[in-house]
Each structure stands twice: as structure tokens, then as C-alpha cells.
Coordinates of C-alpha atoms in Angstrom, one line a residue:
M1458 CA 54.9 -98.7 -42.6
T1459 CA 58.3 -100.9 -43.1
A1460 CA 60.1 -101.2 -40.2
L1461 CA 62.1 -97.9 -38.6
R1462 CA 64.9 -99.8 -37.6
D1463 CA 64.9 -97.5 -34.4
G1464 CA 63.8 -94.2 -36.3
E1465 CA 60.8 -92.7 -34.8
I1466 CA 58.2 -91.3 -36.7
F1467 CA 56.4 -87.6 -37.6
E1468 CA 52.7 -87.5 -37.7
A1469 CA 52.6 -84.5 -39.3
G1470 CA 49.1 -84.7 -40.5
D1471 CA 46.9 -84.0 -44.1
V1472 CA 49.8 -82.6 -45.9
T1473 CA 48.8 -79.4 -48.1
L1474 CA 51.6 -80.3 -52.1
Q1475 CA 53.6 -78.0 -53.5
S1476 CA 51.8 -79.1 -56.3
G1477 CA 47.8 -78.4 -54.6
A1478 CA 47.0 -81.9 -53.5
V1479 CA 47.0 -82.9 -50.0
F1480 CA 48.9 -85.6 -49.1
P1481 CA 46.8 -87.3 -46.4
S1482 CA 48.7 -88.7 -43.2
L1483 CA 51.6 -88.0 -44.3
K1484 CA 54.8 -88.9 -41.9
L1485 CA 58.5 -88.1 -41.2
V1486 CA 60.3 -90.9 -40.0
Y1487 CA 63.5 -89.7 -38.2
K1488 CA 66.3 -90.5 -36.0
T1489 CA 68.8 -88.0 -33.4
Y1490 CA 72.0 -88.3 -32.1
G1491 CA 73.5 -86.3 -29.6
A1492 CA 71.4 -84.2 -27.4
L1493 CA 70.0 -80.5 -27.7
N1494 CA 71.9 -78.3 -24.8
P1495 CA 69.6 -75.6 -22.9
A1496 CA 69.5 -72.7 -26.2
R1497 CA 68.9 -75.9 -28.5
D1498 CA 71.5 -74.0 -31.5
N1499 CA 73.5 -77.6 -31.8
V1500 CA 71.8 -78.4 -34.1
I1501 CA 72.9 -79.9 -37.7
L1502 CA 69.6 -81.4 -40.0
Y1503 CA 71.2 -83.9 -41.9
P1504 CA 68.4 -85.3 -45.2
T1505 CA 68.7 -88.2 -46.4
S1506 CA 70.5 -89.0 -50.3
F1507 CA 68.9 -91.2 -53.1
S1508 CA 68.1 -94.4 -52.4
A1509 CA 69.3 -94.2 -48.8
Q1510 CA 68.0 -94.3 -45.4
H1511 CA 69.4 -93.0 -42.6
T1512 CA 70.5 -96.5 -41.7
D1513 CA 73.1 -96.2 -44.9
T1514 CA 74.2 -92.6 -44.0
E1515 CA 75.2 -92.8 -40.5
W1516 CA 78.2 -94.2 -40.8
L1517 CA 80.4 -90.2 -41.2
I1518 CA 79.0 -89.5 -37.4
G1519 CA 80.6 -90.3 -34.3
P1520 CA 83.0 -88.6 -31.8
D1521 CA 86.4 -88.8 -34.5
G1522 CA 84.0 -88.1 -38.0
V1523 CA 82.8 -85.8 -40.0
L1524 CA 79.7 -85.0 -37.5
D1525 CA 80.4 -85.8 -34.3
P1526 CA 77.8 -86.0 -31.2
S1527 CA 79.1 -85.3 -28.8
R1528 CA 79.2 -81.2 -29.9
Y1529 CA 76.0 -80.7 -32.0
F1530 CA 72.5 -82.7 -32.2
I1531 CA 72.6 -84.6 -35.2
V1532 CA 68.2 -85.5 -36.5
I1533 CA 68.5 -87.4 -39.5
P1534 CA 64.7 -86.6 -41.6
N1535 CA 65.0 -89.4 -44.0
L1536 CA 63.6 -88.4 -47.7
L1537 CA 59.7 -89.3 -48.9
G1538 CA 59.8 -91.3 -51.1
N1539 CA 62.5 -94.0 -49.5
G1540 CA 61.0 -96.4 -48.3
L1541 CA 59.9 -95.8 -44.4
S1542 CA 58.3 -91.9 -44.7
S1543 CA 55.8 -92.2 -46.6
S1544 CA 56.5 -93.4 -50.0
P1545 CA 54.2 -94.9 -52.4
S1546 CA 55.7 -98.9 -50.9
N1547 CA 53.5 -97.5 -47.9
T1548 CA 50.7 -95.4 -48.4
A1549 CA 47.0 -96.8 -49.7
V1550 CA 46.3 -93.5 -52.2
P1551 CA 47.7 -93.3 -55.0
Y1552 CA 51.2 -91.2 -54.5
P1553 CA 51.4 -87.8 -55.3
E1554 CA 54.4 -85.4 -57.0
V1555 CA 56.3 -84.3 -54.0
T1556 CA 59.0 -81.7 -54.3
Y1557 CA 61.8 -81.2 -51.7
H1558 CA 60.1 -77.7 -50.8
D1559 CA 57.1 -80.4 -49.3
A1560 CA 59.7 -82.1 -48.2
V1561 CA 62.1 -79.0 -46.6
A1562 CA 58.0 -78.0 -45.8
V1563 CA 57.6 -81.2 -43.1
Q1564 CA 60.6 -81.5 -41.8
H1565 CA 60.7 -78.2 -40.2
R1566 CA 58.1 -78.8 -38.9
L1567 CA 59.6 -81.7 -37.1
L1568 CA 62.1 -79.1 -35.6
A1569 CA 59.8 -77.1 -34.5
E1570 CA 56.7 -78.3 -33.4
R1571 CA 58.8 -82.1 -31.7
F1572 CA 62.0 -80.4 -30.9
G1573 CA 61.7 -76.3 -30.6
I1574 CA 63.9 -75.7 -32.6
S1575 CA 64.6 -72.4 -34.3
K1576 CA 68.0 -72.6 -35.4
L1577 CA 70.4 -74.5 -37.6
A1578 CA 74.1 -74.6 -36.3
L1579 CA 74.2 -76.8 -40.0
V1580 CA 72.7 -78.1 -42.9
Y1581 CA 74.3 -80.8 -44.2
G1582 CA 74.1 -83.0 -47.2
W1583 CA 75.6 -85.3 -50.1
S1584 CA 73.4 -85.3 -53.7
M1585 CA 69.8 -85.4 -52.9
G1586 CA 70.8 -84.1 -49.2
G1587 CA 73.3 -81.5 -51.3
M1588 CA 70.1 -80.4 -52.9
Q1589 CA 68.6 -80.0 -49.6
A1590 CA 70.6 -78.4 -48.1
Y1591 CA 70.6 -75.8 -50.4
H1592 CA 66.8 -75.5 -50.7
W1593 CA 67.2 -74.8 -46.8
A1594 CA 69.2 -72.0 -46.9
A1595 CA 67.2 -70.6 -49.9
L1596 CA 63.9 -71.1 -48.1
H1597 CA 64.4 -70.2 -44.1
P1598 CA 68.1 -68.7 -44.4
D1599 CA 67.1 -66.5 -40.9
M1600 CA 67.8 -69.6 -39.3
V1601 CA 70.5 -72.0 -41.2
E1602 CA 74.0 -70.2 -40.1
R1603 CA 76.0 -73.1 -42.0
A1604 CA 74.9 -74.8 -45.2
A1605 CA 77.4 -78.3 -46.4
V1606 CA 76.3 -78.9 -50.2
V1607 CA 78.6 -81.9 -50.6
C1608 CA 78.1 -83.4 -54.8
G1609 CA 74.6 -81.2 -54.8
S1610 CA 73.1 -78.3 -56.8
A1611 CA 71.0 -75.4 -56.9
R1612 CA 68.7 -77.1 -58.9
C1613 CA 69.1 -80.6 -61.4
A1614 CA 70.7 -79.3 -64.8
P1615 CA 69.9 -80.4 -67.9
Y1616 CA 72.6 -82.7 -68.2
N1617 CA 71.9 -84.4 -64.4
Y1618 CA 68.5 -85.1 -65.6
V1619 CA 69.7 -87.1 -68.6
F1620 CA 71.3 -89.7 -66.6
L1621 CA 68.5 -89.8 -64.7
E1622 CA 65.7 -90.1 -67.4
S1623 CA 68.6 -93.8 -69.3
V1624 CA 68.2 -94.4 -65.0
K1625 CA 64.6 -94.7 -64.9
A1626 CA 64.6 -96.2 -68.9
A1627 CA 66.3 -99.4 -67.6
L1628 CA 64.5 -99.9 -65.0
T1629 CA 60.9 -99.0 -66.2
A1630 CA 62.3 -101.9 -69.0
D1631 CA 61.5 -104.7 -67.2
P1632 CA 57.9 -106.7 -67.0
A1633 CA 56.8 -105.9 -64.4
F1634 CA 55.9 -102.6 -65.6
R1635 CA 52.7 -102.0 -65.9
D1636 CA 50.2 -98.8 -66.2
G1637 CA 52.8 -96.8 -64.9
R1638 CA 53.6 -99.0 -61.9
F1639 CA 55.4 -102.0 -61.2
T1640 CA 53.2 -104.8 -59.5
E1641 CA 56.0 -106.9 -58.8
K1642 CA 60.6 -107.2 -58.0
P1643 CA 61.7 -105.3 -61.7
V1644 CA 64.8 -108.5 -61.1
A1645 CA 65.9 -107.6 -64.4
G1646 CA 64.9 -104.0 -64.7
Y1647 CA 67.3 -104.0 -61.2
R1648 CA 70.6 -104.6 -62.6
A1649 CA 70.3 -102.5 -65.9
M1650 CA 69.6 -99.4 -63.4
G1651 CA 72.2 -100.7 -61.7
R1652 CA 75.0 -101.1 -64.6
V1653 CA 73.8 -97.6 -65.2
Y1654 CA 74.1 -96.1 -62.4
A1655 CA 78.1 -98.2 -62.0
G1656 CA 79.4 -95.9 -65.1
W1657 CA 78.3 -92.2 -63.8
A1658 CA 78.5 -92.5 -60.5
M1659 CA 82.5 -93.6 -60.6
S1660 CA 85.2 -91.9 -62.8
H1661 CA 87.2 -92.4 -65.8
G1662 CA 89.8 -92.5 -63.8
F1663 CA 88.4 -94.9 -61.8
Y1664 CA 87.6 -97.8 -63.7
R1665 CA 91.3 -97.0 -65.4
D1666 CA 93.2 -96.7 -62.7
E1667 CA 91.1 -100.0 -60.9
L1668 CA 90.7 -98.0 -58.2
W1669 CA 88.0 -101.3 -57.1
R1670 CA 90.5 -103.3 -56.1
E1671 CA 91.3 -101.2 -52.9
A1672 CA 88.5 -102.6 -51.8
G1673 CA 89.1 -106.2 -52.3
F1674 CA 87.2 -106.7 -56.2
T1675 CA 89.3 -109.5 -58.0
S1676 CA 88.1 -107.7 -61.8
L1677 CA 86.0 -105.0 -62.8
E1678 CA 83.2 -108.4 -62.8
D1679 CA 84.1 -108.5 -59.3
Y1680 CA 83.0 -105.2 -58.7
L1681 CA 80.2 -104.9 -60.9
V1682 CA 77.8 -108.0 -59.9
R1683 CA 79.3 -107.3 -56.3
I1684 CA 77.7 -104.2 -55.6
W1685 CA 76.0 -103.0 -58.9
D1686 CA 74.2 -105.5 -59.4
T1687 CA 71.9 -105.6 -56.4
T1688 CA 72.2 -102.1 -55.2
F1689 CA 68.8 -100.7 -55.9
A1690 CA 67.5 -104.1 -55.8
R1691 CA 67.0 -103.6 -51.6
R1692 CA 65.2 -100.9 -52.4
D1693 CA 61.0 -100.9 -53.4
A1694 CA 61.1 -99.8 -57.5
N1695 CA 58.6 -97.0 -57.0
D1696 CA 59.8 -95.9 -54.1
L1697 CA 63.1 -95.2 -56.4
L1698 CA 61.1 -93.6 -59.4
A1699 CA 59.2 -91.7 -57.1
Q1700 CA 62.4 -89.8 -55.6
V1701 CA 63.8 -90.3 -59.0
G1702 CA 60.7 -87.7 -59.3
I1703 CA 62.1 -85.8 -56.7
W1704 CA 65.3 -85.1 -57.5
Q1705 CA 64.4 -84.5 -61.6
R1706 CA 62.3 -81.5 -60.5
G1707 CA 65.0 -80.5 -57.4
D1708 CA 65.3 -75.7 -58.6
I1709 CA 65.7 -73.5 -55.0
S1710 CA 63.5 -70.9 -57.4
R1711 CA 60.5 -73.5 -58.0
C1712 CA 57.5 -72.0 -56.0
E1713 CA 56.0 -69.0 -55.0
A1714 CA 58.4 -67.3 -53.1
F1715 CA 61.1 -67.3 -56.1
G1716 CA 59.1 -67.4 -58.7
G1717 CA 61.7 -69.0 -60.2
D1718 CA 64.4 -67.3 -60.5
L1719 CA 67.2 -68.7 -59.6
G1720 CA 69.5 -65.4 -58.4
R1721 CA 66.6 -64.4 -57.2
A1722 CA 65.9 -67.3 -54.4
L1723 CA 70.4 -67.7 -53.9
A1724 CA 70.8 -64.5 -53.9
A1725 CA 68.3 -65.3 -50.1
I1726 CA 71.0 -67.3 -48.9
K1727 CA 72.7 -65.9 -46.4
A1728 CA 74.6 -68.4 -44.3
H1729 CA 78.0 -69.1 -44.9
M1730 CA 78.1 -72.0 -47.9
L1731 CA 80.1 -74.5 -49.0
L1732 CA 80.2 -75.8 -52.3
M1733 CA 81.8 -79.2 -52.4
P1734 CA 81.6 -81.0 -55.5
G1735 CA 83.5 -84.0 -56.7
A1736 CA 86.0 -83.0 -58.8
T1737 CA 85.4 -86.0 -61.4
D1738 CA 81.2 -85.9 -60.2
R1739 CA 79.6 -86.8 -64.2
Y1740 CA 75.9 -86.1 -63.1
F1741 CA 76.2 -83.3 -60.2
D1742 CA 79.1 -81.9 -62.2
A1743 CA 80.9 -79.0 -60.7
R1744 CA 80.4 -76.1 -63.5
D1745 CA 77.3 -76.0 -62.2
N1746 CA 78.0 -74.9 -58.5
E1747 CA 81.0 -72.4 -59.5
G1748 CA 77.8 -71.0 -62.1
E1749 CA 76.1 -70.6 -57.9
L1750 CA 79.7 -69.1 -56.5
G1751 CA 79.1 -66.1 -57.8
R1752 CA 75.4 -65.8 -57.4
L1753 CA 75.6 -66.5 -53.1
V1754 CA 75.6 -62.3 -53.2
N1755 CA 74.0 -62.1 -49.5
A1756 CA 76.4 -65.3 -47.9
K1757 CA 77.8 -64.6 -44.9
S1758 CA 80.7 -66.7 -46.8
A1759 CA 80.8 -68.9 -50.2
V1760 CA 83.4 -71.4 -51.2
L1761 CA 84.1 -73.8 -53.9
H1762 CA 85.8 -76.6 -51.8
P1763 CA 85.9 -79.6 -54.9
I1764 CA 86.8 -82.7 -53.3
P1765 CA 90.1 -83.4 -54.6
S1766 CA 89.1 -87.2 -55.5
L1767 CA 88.8 -90.4 -58.9
H1768 CA 85.8 -91.5 -57.0
G1769 CA 83.5 -89.2 -58.7
H1770 CA 80.5 -89.1 -57.7
R1771 CA 80.7 -91.2 -54.7
A1772 CA 83.6 -89.8 -53.5
G1773 CA 80.3 -87.1 -51.2
N1774 CA 79.9 -90.2 -49.7
P1775 CA 83.2 -92.2 -49.5
V1776 CA 82.6 -95.2 -46.6
G1777 CA 85.5 -97.4 -46.7
N1778 CA 87.6 -94.1 -47.9
P1779 CA 90.0 -92.8 -45.8
R1780 CA 91.2 -89.8 -47.8
D1781 CA 88.4 -88.9 -48.9
Q1782 CA 86.4 -88.9 -45.3
A1783 CA 89.6 -87.0 -43.4
F1784 CA 88.7 -84.7 -46.7
L1785 CA 85.3 -83.6 -46.3
K1786 CA 86.0 -84.0 -42.9
A1787 CA 89.0 -80.6 -42.2
E1788 CA 86.5 -78.8 -44.1
V1789 CA 83.4 -79.7 -42.5
A1790 CA 85.6 -78.9 -39.2
A1791 CA 87.1 -75.4 -40.7
L1792 CA 82.6 -74.2 -42.0
L1793 CA 81.8 -75.8 -38.2
A1794 CA 84.2 -73.4 -36.7
K1795 CA 82.8 -70.2 -38.6

């Protein structure tokens, strides 16, 4: 198992997946922040996003942050395939097809078996984390009081799917990809993937207005080289492909309970729902959330508040971006006050 970096392991044992395959000795790595109150109802679940591990996302946790550990018990479960929880890079057997439904099922076991938690004050997630938040709200409607879906959606839209196909094509064009897997680090593939991502993750306005200068980059090429050429090289390439697969298969209705009926799945949600797309996000398009909003007919409340930012998809994870951080903090505070 990869170094946990202060995380802990939940040994889930042999887990039967949605596909019917059995994942032997599945492990979920997680980290907690703050203290669980006696009623066990001050819990915020904060799932990870694509290629991220808990150390990448814990920056927004703090007394003055978006999520306050002095008031809430915050749990970050690392998504399957991210290199900490069971992933191609740390699993001896051939890695099976995994879904968000599988991930949520194991996360639910973690909360119930390790902590005795049956209520969630909030499920908060960005990107793939936002898709998990949506899955939680639909699959456990009596458990989830609130959900904040930040730059995410109830299912992977066709346009989003095509974006991910370009990511896979860039990565797997590297000669290190042979017989369906990577046998060594795809140096050229990582760079190609980063260059594809750079165009999709940020907006037209971000590049037009040269907003990369605000972070200290001296030229566009300097920004691309230092941010995007190496951003994915820190992760195992087989792990990246596994997570792309989870993302592309993402659909809250793709299970026995809902039979592929998205309207039925959305109608199952009872939580206070906050949909926060990035106004200029190119692959989690705000129009998908607009279409979902009117179908959340049984939610306690449902609002659509796009992040007014030129930072595209990255507006939902605004490290070093005080304006977007302030927007997220205010929106989450208002949600938690409900």
C-alpha cells in the first residue's frame, strides 16, 4: 500500500461490486479532521476528486476555511483508484470495473462500522467529488441532510465523456502503454494529457485576460510548463485511467434501485441541495445542473448558484484564488444554516 500520509485504512474485505465481480481485500484510505460530537450528527463527508488525494484537498479545511473542523467532524475518503485507496498501482489482481456506486457503498460502511454514523450534516464535493455527493444524496436520502455539488453533475454528460476520451487518447498514445496498461511512466503521455487538460479546465476568458499572471507566471508557456506539463506525472498512469473510467460511467440512476431513470433518481433526493457549477466550466457545463434543478422535486430545498469566475472548472477548487474561495465559503455557510 502506498504511504498513507497520515491517513488511516478501512479494511473492507472482499467486496462484491456493481458489475458482480468480487474485489478482494478492498481498502479505503481516509482522514478525519475535528471531533465527532456525542450525537454523531456533526459530520461532513468530503470525497476526493480526479487524481486528488486527501492532502491535495484539505487546504479548504480550517477554522476560517470553507469547512470548519472546530464545529464539524470532517471525513475525507480517498476515491478508489487514486493511489491511496485500492488502485491498480497497489492491487495485485487485475483491477476490475469500479463505479461511484461501489465507492459510496464502501464509504457508507466506513461511516457506519468505524464511527457509528447514520446522519450526515453535509456531503461536499468538487468535480468527481461533486458527482459522489450527488450519488450520496440519491442513494441515502434519509441520511444526507445537505449536499453541495461543486462543478459536478448527476451523470457524466456526453460532452464531458468526449473530453475524457481526449484525455485518454493523449495519455495512451505514449509507447509505454502496451497490452491495455502502462508498463512504465509515460513521460510524453503525461505532458500531452496536461496540455489537453489546460485547454478544457480553464476558460477562454482566463487565457484572454492572462489571469495566469496573477499567480506569478511570466508567460503563457511558463504557466503551461510549470502547472500542466507535470501536474499528472505525480500519479500512476494506470490509476489515472481507472479514475477516468469511474468518471465516464458516473450516473446516479445507473443502479438496480433506479433502473437508469434519472428523473426517478433525482426525485429520490430529500436533502437541501446546493448546485454550484463554475459559470465558465467547459466540461461540467452549468446547463446540466439547470436541467437537474427542476427535477429535484422532493428536495428540502434546491438552488443553483454558479460561481461567477473566469477560472473555468478550477473555480471549484480555488487554491490561491481568494475571490472564488470567498464565494464558496459564503455559499456553504448559508447551506449549513438551513
